[in-house]
XYZ file of C-alpha atoms in Angstrom:
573
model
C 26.397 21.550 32.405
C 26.085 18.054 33.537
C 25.590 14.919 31.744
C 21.838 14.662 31.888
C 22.061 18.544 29.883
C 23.896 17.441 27.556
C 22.139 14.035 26.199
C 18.780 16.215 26.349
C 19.878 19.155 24.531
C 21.433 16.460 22.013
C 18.420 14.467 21.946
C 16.305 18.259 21.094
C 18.831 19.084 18.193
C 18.306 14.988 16.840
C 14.485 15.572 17.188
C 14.474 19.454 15.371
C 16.791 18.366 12.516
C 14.526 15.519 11.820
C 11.906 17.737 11.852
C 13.119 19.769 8.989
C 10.926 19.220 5.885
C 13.938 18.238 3.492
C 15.111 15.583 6.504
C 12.051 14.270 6.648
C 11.211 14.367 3.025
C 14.479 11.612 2.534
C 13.741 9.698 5.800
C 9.773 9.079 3.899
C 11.146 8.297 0.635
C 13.808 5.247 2.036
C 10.668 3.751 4.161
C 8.155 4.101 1.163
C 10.891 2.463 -0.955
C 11.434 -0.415 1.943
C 7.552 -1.036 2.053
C 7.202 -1.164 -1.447
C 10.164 -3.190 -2.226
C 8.914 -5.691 0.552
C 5.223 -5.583 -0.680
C 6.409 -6.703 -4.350
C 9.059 -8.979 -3.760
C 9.358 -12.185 -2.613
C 7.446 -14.863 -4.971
C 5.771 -18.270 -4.159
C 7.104 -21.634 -5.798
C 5.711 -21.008 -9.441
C 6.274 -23.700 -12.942
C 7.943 -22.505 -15.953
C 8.222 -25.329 -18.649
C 7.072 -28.346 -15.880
C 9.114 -27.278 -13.885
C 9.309 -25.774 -10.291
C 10.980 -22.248 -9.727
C 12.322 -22.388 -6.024
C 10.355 -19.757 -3.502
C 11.500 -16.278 -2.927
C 11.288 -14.736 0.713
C 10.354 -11.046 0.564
C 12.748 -8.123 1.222
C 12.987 -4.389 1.869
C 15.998 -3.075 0.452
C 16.161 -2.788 -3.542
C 19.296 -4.237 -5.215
C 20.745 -5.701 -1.638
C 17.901 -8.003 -1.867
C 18.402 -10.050 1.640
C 22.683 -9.148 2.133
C 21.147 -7.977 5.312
C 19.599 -10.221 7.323
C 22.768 -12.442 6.459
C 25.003 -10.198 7.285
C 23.230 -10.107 11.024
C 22.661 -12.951 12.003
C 23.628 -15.759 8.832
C 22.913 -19.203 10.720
C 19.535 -17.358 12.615
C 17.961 -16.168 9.172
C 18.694 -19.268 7.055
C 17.288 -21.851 9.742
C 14.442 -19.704 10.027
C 13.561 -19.853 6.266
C 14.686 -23.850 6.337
C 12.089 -24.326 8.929
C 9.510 -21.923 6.299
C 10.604 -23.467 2.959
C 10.840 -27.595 4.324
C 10.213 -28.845 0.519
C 14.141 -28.127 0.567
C 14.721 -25.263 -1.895
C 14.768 -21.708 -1.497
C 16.012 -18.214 -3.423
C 17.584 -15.176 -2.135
C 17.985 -11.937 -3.754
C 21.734 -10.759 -3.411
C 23.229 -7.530 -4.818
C 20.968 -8.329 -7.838
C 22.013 -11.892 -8.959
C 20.146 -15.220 -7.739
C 20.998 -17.511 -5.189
C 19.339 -20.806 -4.886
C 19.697 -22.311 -1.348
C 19.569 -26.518 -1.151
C 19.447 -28.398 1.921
C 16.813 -31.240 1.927
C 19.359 -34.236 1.416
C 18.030 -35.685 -1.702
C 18.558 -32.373 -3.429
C 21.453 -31.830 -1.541
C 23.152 -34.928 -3.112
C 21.754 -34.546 -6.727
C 23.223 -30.999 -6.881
C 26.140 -32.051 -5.982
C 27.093 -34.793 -7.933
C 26.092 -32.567 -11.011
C 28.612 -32.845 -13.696
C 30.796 -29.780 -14.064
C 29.129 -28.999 -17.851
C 25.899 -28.260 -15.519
C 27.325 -26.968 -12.239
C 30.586 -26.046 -12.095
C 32.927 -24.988 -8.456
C 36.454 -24.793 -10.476
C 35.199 -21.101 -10.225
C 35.778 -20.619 -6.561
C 38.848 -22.303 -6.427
C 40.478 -20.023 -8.739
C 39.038 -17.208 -7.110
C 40.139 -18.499 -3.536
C 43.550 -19.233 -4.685
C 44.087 -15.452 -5.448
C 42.011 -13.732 -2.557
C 43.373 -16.563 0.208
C 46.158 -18.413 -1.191
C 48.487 -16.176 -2.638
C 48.080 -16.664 -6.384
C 48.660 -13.520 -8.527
C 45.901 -12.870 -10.626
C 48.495 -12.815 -13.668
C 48.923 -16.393 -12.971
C 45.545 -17.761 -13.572
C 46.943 -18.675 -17.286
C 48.543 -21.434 -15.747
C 46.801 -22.171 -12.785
C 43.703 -23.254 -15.784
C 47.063 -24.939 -17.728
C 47.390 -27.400 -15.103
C 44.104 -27.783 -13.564
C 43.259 -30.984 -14.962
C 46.833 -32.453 -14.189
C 46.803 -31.673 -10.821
C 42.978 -32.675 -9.799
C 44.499 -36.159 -11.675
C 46.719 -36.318 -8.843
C 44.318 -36.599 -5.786
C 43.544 -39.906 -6.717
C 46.901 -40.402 -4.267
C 44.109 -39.465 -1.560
C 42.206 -42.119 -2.403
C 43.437 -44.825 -4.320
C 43.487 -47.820 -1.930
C 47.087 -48.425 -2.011
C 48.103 -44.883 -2.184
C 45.784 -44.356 0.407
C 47.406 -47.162 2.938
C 50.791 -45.806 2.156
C 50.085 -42.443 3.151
C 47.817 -43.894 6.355
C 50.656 -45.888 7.138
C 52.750 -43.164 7.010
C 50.773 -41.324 9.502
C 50.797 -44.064 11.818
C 54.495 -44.382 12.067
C 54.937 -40.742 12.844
C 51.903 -41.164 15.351
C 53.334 -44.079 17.285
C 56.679 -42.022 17.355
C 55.628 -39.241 18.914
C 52.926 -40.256 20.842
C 54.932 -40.465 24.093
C 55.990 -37.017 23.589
C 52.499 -35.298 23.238
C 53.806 -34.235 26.899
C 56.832 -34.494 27.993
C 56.185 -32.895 31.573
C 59.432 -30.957 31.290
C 58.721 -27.587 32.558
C 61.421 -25.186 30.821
C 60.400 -24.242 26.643
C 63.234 -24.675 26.053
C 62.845 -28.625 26.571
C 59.353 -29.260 25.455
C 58.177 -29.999 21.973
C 56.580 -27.852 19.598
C 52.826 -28.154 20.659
C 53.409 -28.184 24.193
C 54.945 -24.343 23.346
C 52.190 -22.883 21.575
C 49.785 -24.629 24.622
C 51.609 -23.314 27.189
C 52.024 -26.223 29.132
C 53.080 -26.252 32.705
C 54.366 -29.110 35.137
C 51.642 -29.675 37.802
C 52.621 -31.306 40.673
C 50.068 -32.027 43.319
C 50.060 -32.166 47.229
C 48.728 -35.648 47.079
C 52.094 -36.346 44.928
C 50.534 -37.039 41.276
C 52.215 -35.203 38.232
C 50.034 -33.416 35.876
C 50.806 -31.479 32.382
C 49.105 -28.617 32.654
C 47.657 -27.313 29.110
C 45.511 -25.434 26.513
C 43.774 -28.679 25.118
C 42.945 -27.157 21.815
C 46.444 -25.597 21.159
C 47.718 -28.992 22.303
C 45.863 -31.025 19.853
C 45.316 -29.492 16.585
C 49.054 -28.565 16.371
C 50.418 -32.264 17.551
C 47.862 -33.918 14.608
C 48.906 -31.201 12.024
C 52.376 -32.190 13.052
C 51.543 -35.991 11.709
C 49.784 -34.943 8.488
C 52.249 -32.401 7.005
C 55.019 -34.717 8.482
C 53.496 -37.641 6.058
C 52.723 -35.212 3.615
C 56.119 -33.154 3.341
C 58.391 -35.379 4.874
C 60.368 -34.815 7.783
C 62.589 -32.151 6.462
C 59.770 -29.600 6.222
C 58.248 -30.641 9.385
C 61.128 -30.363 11.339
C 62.813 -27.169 9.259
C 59.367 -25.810 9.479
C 57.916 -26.681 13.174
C 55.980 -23.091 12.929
C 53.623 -24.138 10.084
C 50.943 -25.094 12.201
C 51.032 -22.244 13.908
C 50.672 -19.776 10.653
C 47.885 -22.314 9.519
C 46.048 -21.445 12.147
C 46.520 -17.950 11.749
C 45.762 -18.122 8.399
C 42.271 -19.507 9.017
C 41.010 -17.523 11.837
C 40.440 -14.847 8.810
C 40.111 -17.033 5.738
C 36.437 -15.674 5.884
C 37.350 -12.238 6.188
C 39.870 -12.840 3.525
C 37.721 -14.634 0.962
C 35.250 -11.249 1.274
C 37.811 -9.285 0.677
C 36.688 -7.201 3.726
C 39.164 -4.944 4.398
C 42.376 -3.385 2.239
C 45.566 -3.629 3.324
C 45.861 -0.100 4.684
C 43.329 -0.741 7.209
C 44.609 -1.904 10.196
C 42.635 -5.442 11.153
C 44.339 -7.304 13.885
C 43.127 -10.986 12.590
C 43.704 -10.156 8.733
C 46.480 -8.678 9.612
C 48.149 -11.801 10.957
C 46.377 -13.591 8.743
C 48.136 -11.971 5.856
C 51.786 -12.213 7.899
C 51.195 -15.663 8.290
C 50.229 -16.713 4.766
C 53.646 -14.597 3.936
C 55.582 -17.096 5.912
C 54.060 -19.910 5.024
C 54.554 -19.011 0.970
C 57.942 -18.628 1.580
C 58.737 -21.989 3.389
C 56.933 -23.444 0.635
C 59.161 -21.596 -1.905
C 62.130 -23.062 -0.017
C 60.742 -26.474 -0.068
C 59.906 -26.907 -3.694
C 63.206 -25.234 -4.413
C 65.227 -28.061 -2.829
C 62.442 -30.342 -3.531
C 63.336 -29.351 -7.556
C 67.155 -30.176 -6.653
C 66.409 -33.688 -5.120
C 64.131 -34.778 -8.191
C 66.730 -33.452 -10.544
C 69.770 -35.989 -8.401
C 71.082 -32.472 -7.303
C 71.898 -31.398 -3.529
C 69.464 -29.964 -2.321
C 71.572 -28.457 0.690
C 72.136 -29.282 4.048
C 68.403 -28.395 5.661
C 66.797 -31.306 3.180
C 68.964 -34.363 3.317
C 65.543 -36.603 3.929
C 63.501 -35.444 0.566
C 62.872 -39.124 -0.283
C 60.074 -39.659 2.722
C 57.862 -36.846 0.651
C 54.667 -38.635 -0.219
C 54.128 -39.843 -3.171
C 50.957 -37.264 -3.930
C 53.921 -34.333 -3.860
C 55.935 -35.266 -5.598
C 53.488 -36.301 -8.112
C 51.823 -32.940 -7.829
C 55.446 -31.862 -8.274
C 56.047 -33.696 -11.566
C 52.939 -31.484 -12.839
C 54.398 -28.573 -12.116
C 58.033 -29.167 -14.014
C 55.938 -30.353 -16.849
C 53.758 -27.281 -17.395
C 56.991 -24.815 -16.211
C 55.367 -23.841 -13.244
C 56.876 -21.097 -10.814
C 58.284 -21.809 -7.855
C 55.994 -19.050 -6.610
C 52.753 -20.584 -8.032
C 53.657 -23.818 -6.721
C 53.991 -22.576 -3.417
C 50.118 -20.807 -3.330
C 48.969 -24.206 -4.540
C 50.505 -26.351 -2.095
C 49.694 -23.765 0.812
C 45.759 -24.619 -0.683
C 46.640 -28.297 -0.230
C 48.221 -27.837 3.269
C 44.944 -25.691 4.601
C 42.447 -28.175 3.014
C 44.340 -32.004 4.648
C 44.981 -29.836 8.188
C 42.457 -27.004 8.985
C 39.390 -28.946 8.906
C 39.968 -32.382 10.039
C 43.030 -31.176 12.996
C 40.555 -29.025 15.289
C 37.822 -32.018 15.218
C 40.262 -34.540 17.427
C 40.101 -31.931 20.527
C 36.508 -31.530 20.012
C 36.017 -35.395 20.183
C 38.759 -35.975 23.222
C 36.655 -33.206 25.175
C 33.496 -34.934 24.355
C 34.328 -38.256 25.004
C 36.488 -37.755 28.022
C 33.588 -35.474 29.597
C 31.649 -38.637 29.766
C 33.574 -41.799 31.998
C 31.240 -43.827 31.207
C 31.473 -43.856 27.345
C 35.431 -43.446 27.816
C 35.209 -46.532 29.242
C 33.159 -48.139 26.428
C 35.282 -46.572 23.929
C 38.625 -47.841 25.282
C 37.291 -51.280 25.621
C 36.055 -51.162 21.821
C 39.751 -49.687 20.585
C 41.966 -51.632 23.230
C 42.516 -54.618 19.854
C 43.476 -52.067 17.957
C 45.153 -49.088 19.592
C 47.304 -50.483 22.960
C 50.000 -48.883 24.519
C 52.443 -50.428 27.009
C 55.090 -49.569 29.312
C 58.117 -51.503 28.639
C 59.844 -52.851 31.578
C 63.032 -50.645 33.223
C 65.960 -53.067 33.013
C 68.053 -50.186 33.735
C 67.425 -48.415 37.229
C 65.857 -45.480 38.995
C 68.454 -43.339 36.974
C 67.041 -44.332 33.432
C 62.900 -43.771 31.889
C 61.966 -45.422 29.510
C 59.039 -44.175 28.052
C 55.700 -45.678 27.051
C 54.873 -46.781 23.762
C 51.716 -47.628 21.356
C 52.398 -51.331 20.907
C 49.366 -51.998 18.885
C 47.644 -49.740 15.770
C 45.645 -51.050 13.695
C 44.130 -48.500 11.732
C 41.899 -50.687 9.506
C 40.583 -52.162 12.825
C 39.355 -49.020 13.972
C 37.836 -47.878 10.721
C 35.851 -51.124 10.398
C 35.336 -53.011 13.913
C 35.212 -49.710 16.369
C 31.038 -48.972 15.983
C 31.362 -46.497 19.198
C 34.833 -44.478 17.740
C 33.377 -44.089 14.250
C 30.163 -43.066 15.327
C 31.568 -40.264 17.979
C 33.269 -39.276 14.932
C 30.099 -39.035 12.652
C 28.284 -36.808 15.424
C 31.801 -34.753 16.149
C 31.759 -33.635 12.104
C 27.617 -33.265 11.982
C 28.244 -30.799 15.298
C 31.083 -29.545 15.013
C 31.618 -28.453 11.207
C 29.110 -26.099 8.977
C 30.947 -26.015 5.080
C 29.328 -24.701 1.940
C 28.981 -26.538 -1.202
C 29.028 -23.585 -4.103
C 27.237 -24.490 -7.576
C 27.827 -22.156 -10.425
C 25.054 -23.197 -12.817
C 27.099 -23.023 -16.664
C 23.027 -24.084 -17.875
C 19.681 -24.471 -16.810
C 19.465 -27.744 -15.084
C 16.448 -29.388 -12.931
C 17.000 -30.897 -9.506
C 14.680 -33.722 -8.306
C 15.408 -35.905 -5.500
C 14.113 -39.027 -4.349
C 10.975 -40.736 -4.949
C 10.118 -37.224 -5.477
C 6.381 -37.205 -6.873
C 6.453 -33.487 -7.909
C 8.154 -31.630 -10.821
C 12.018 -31.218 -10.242
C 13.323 -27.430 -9.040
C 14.517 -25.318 -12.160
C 17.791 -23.872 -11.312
C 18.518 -21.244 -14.072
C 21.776 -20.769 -16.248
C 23.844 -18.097 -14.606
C 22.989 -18.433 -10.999
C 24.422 -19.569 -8.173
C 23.151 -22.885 -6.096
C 24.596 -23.414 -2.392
C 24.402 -25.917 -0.033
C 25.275 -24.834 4.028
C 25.476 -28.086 5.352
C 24.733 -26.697 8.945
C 21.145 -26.541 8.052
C 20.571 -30.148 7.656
C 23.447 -31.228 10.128
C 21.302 -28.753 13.208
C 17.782 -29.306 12.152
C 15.932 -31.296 15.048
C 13.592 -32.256 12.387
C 16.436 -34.897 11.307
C 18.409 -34.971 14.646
C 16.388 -34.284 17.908
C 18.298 -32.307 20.502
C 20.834 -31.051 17.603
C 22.968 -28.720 19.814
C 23.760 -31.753 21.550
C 26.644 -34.161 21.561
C 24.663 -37.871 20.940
C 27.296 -40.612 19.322
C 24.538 -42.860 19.956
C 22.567 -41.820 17.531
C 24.732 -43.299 14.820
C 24.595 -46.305 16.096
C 22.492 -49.353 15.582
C 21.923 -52.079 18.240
C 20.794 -55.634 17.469
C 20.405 -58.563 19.718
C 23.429 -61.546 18.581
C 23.244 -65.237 18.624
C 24.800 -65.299 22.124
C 22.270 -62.792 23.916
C 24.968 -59.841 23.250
C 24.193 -56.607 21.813
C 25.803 -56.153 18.402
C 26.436 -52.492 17.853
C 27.041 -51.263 13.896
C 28.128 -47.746 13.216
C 25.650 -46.272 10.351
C 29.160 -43.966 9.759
C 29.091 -40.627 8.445
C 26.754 -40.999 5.688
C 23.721 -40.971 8.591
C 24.399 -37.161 8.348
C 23.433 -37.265 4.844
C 23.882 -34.892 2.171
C 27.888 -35.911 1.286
C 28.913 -33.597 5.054
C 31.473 -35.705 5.573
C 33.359 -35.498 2.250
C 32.283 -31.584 1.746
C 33.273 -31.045 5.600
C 37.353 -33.073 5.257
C 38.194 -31.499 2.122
C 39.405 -33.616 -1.034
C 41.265 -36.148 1.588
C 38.297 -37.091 3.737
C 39.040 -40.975 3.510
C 42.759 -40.212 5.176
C 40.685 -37.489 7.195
C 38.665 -40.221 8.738
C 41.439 -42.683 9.465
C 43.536 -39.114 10.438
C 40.891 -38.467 13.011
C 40.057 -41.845 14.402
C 43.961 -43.204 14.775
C 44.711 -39.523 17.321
C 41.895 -40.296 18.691
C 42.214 -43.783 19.750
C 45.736 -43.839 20.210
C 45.421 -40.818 22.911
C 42.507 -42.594 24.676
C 45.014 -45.274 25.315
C 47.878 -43.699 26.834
C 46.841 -40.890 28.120
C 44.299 -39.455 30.891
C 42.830 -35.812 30.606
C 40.576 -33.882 33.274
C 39.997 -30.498 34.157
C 41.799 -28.661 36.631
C 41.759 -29.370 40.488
C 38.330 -27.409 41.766
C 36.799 -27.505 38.598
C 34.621 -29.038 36.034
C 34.281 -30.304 32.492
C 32.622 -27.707 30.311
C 31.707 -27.315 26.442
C 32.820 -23.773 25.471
C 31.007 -21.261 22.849
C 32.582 -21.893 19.529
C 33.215 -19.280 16.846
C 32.842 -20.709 13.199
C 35.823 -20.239 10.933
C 35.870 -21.499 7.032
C 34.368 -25.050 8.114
C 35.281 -26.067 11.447
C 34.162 -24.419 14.815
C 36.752 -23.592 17.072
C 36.562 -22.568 21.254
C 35.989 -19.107 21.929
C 38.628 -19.923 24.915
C 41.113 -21.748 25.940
C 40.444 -24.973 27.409
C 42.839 -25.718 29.839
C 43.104 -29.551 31.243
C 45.050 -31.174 33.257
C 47.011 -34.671 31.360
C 48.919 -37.318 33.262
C 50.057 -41.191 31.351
C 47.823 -43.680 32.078
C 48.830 -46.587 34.308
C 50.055 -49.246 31.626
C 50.648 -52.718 31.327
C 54.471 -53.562 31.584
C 55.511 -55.862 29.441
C 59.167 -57.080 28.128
């Protein structure tokens, strides 16, 4: 019997058992059930008490409401019902329970800067310490001991001198290593750790030019996360550590998957697998840390491995002081410091390749942009007093972070359109009481958002709707920028900054550090542009990958392999 047989004979027995009267009986029921559900639900915006309820879209299936139509296609359905529902509100019917969707700015901002008596997100920290971060449900008790405490502490994050000292921090370590983000040395063996994990390779050309050759991505993300956890753990764990980037990374290709609590461990899921190896490893450094960390705080030796525990930042060890107070585990320390770690690195690291690819794509802005930075961010080769037989390497004479933050229109605006492209978070409300949500100038009764749902805000919607940014799947730094004619006939460009995204993205998008996030992000940034020179491969040409969205951030679906060579520099000395 051949193939054609077979499908047809299949395709008889399909059509017969369908045809069975008890078959058929089941397969009306479920589509009068779908019709009916969909021809009674769904409800226009009503009042109740003055004010507005929020719309309702129809759907077919009872109880799972519109799980669905997220589950297919999340991003598709809720711009669609953004682009039905522009007053800025809208309700979705999920596994029986209310969800209020936000994203017309205004609102956006008034829900939330709610106070935690009306809308309260402490509830999906706790639960994403235990399904992501490794916190035993047992240990809640005192995870709610020392809430307060430790939230206390983040004003290390942005506190203006705490703030500079970590920033300055950061700079150090960046000015350090900068010289080494490739070190053209072809064996592992002698490369550092993010040229490993981007599998870089010596290139060297017939014309007689030297290239690095490199996964751009791998390259980037780990070398920043490198400087953060550096200035955040000190050297010691950095250095004892050098994997950590790595099993962050791991960690949050599934921290989705995780949060859903898709799949038990028995089942064998590549990504949450690794996911859930990594987070292993990266408990159990943190154990180690705060272990020795414990010794050096009580004048103890903390062993051979941590002989530099005074450069931890001041925010640890303060977050460390917490813990002895309230008798914290080592264990529960280490979940809430592995929180800490993913929140500073996994959402601002990724966003420096994504604005080197952007901005080196386009010579013309490069240009620009190095002319804006070169005050600020300069590198130099010092001169060779020592022969053919000695290099000396190249170094970032000049950075001036504050001068980048506040005189660099063109940087801080490529920035601005890199986070309103590039990242997609959720704000999460969970409403302890009834509360009403105006924004505005807003003529009309406020939006009634009732006690014991849940309000959300995906930031995408506003950050991709061409309503508010024409052209929205494209890269346009420009349009954060405003041009006015000077005194002296020259164009005077000011950077609106990210708060022309609206709706708080940019804090929501970097996590509880987005001030150090921004300097973070604009210091790589700057201080790569000036030493270094990146293009694609010989024969071919720069390209903008598909991305795949993980917790906030989108990442390549690929690798994006350049080719990097030092820039010819100044020689000075």
């Amino acid at each position: 019997m051949d193939g054609t047989s077979t499908l047809r004979n299949a395709t008889e027995q399909l059509a017969a058992r369908f045809q069975q009267p008890t078959v058929a009986a089941v397969l009306l029921t479920i589509l009068a059930i779908a019709i009916a559900t969909r021809l009674t639900s769904g409800t226009r915006e009503t009042r109740e008490n003055g004010s507005r309820l929020p719309p309702t879209p129809g759907y077919w299936l009872p109880y799972l409401g519109h799980a669905p139509q997220l589950a297919w296609n999340t991003d598709g359905f809720l711009a669609s019902l953004r682009d039905k529902y522009p007053k800025g509100v809208f309700s979705l019917r999920l596994m029986g329970n209310v969800h209020t969707v936000v994203h017309r700015p205004s609102l956006v901002t008034r829900l939330v800067d709610k106070p935690q008596s009306e809308a309260d997100e402490k509830w999906l920290s706790a639960y994403l310490m235990v399904s992501n971060f490794g916190l035993s449900k047992s240990d809640l008790p005192l995870y709610w001991k020392m809430y307060d405490d430790v939230a206390s502490e983040y004003k290390h994050l942005v506190a203006q001198d705490s703030l500079r000292e970590l920033v300055d921090t950061a700079a150090r370590h960046l000015k350090e290593s900068l010289p080494d983000w490739i070190t053209f040395n072809s064996y592992p063996a002698d490369q550092m750790e993010w040229e490993r994990q981007a599998e870089a390779d010596r290139i060297d050309t017939p014309s007689g030019e030297t290239f690095v050759e490199a996964d751009l991505v791998e390259l980037t993300r780990n070398f920043v996360a490198r400087t953060t956890i550096a200035s955040l753990m000190g050297t010691d764990f950095a250095t004892n550590f050098s994997d950590f980037p790595k099993l962050l990374w791991g960690f949050d290709a599934a921290f989705n998957m995780l949060a859903m609590k898709l799949s038990p461990l028995w089942i064998p899921w590549p990504s949450l697998q690794r996911a859930r190896i990594a987070r292993k490893l990266a408990l159990s450094h943190l154990y180690e840390f705060h272990e020795a960390l414990d010794k050096h705080l009580a004048d103890e030796d903390p062993g051979a491995r941590w002989q530099d525990m005074h450069n931890v930042s001041a925010l640890i060890k303060a977050r460390a002081s917490v813990y002895r107070k309230h008798q914290i585990p080592l264990s529960v320390r280490a979940a809430m410091d592995f929180s800490l770690l993913w929140d500073m690195n996994a959402n601002a690291s990724p966003l420096v390749f994504w604005m080197l690819l952007e901005i080196y794509r386009d010579p013309i802005l490069l240009e620009q942009m190095r002319d804006e930075i070169s005050p600020y961010a300069r590198a130099v080769q010092p001169k060779n007093e020592f022969g053919m037989g000695v290099w000396i390497p190249p170094t970032l004479e000049m950075l001036d972070v504050d001068g980048l933050v506040d005189d660099c229109p063109l940087l801080k605006a490529a920035y601005a359109e890199t986070t309103r492209l590039y990242t997609g978070g959720w704000s999460w409300k969970w409403m302890q009481q009834g509360s009403v949500l105006s924004g505005d100038g807003q003529a009309e009764a406020g939006y009634l958002l009732k006690q014991g749902t849940y309000a959300y805000v995906p930031h995408g919607l506003h950050q991709l709707d061409p309503k508010s940014f024409p052209n929205p799947g494209e890269w346009q730094p420009m349009r954060h920028v405003e041009e006015t004619p000077g005194k002296d006939g020259k164009t005077i460009r000011t950077a609106k900054g990210p708060e022309s995204i609206g709706a708080c993205v940019d804090r929501r998008a970097m996590g509880k550090g987005s001030a150090f996030a921004l300097r973070e992000l604009l210091m790589h940034t700057a201080a790569i542009l000036a030493m270094y020179e990146i293009r694609p491969p010989e024969g071919e040409k720069w390209t903008v990958p598909r991305t795949v969205k993980h917790a906030v951030v989108k990442h390549p679906a690929k690798k994006v392999v350049v080719w990097i060579k030092r820039r010819e520099l100044q020689t000075v000395g």
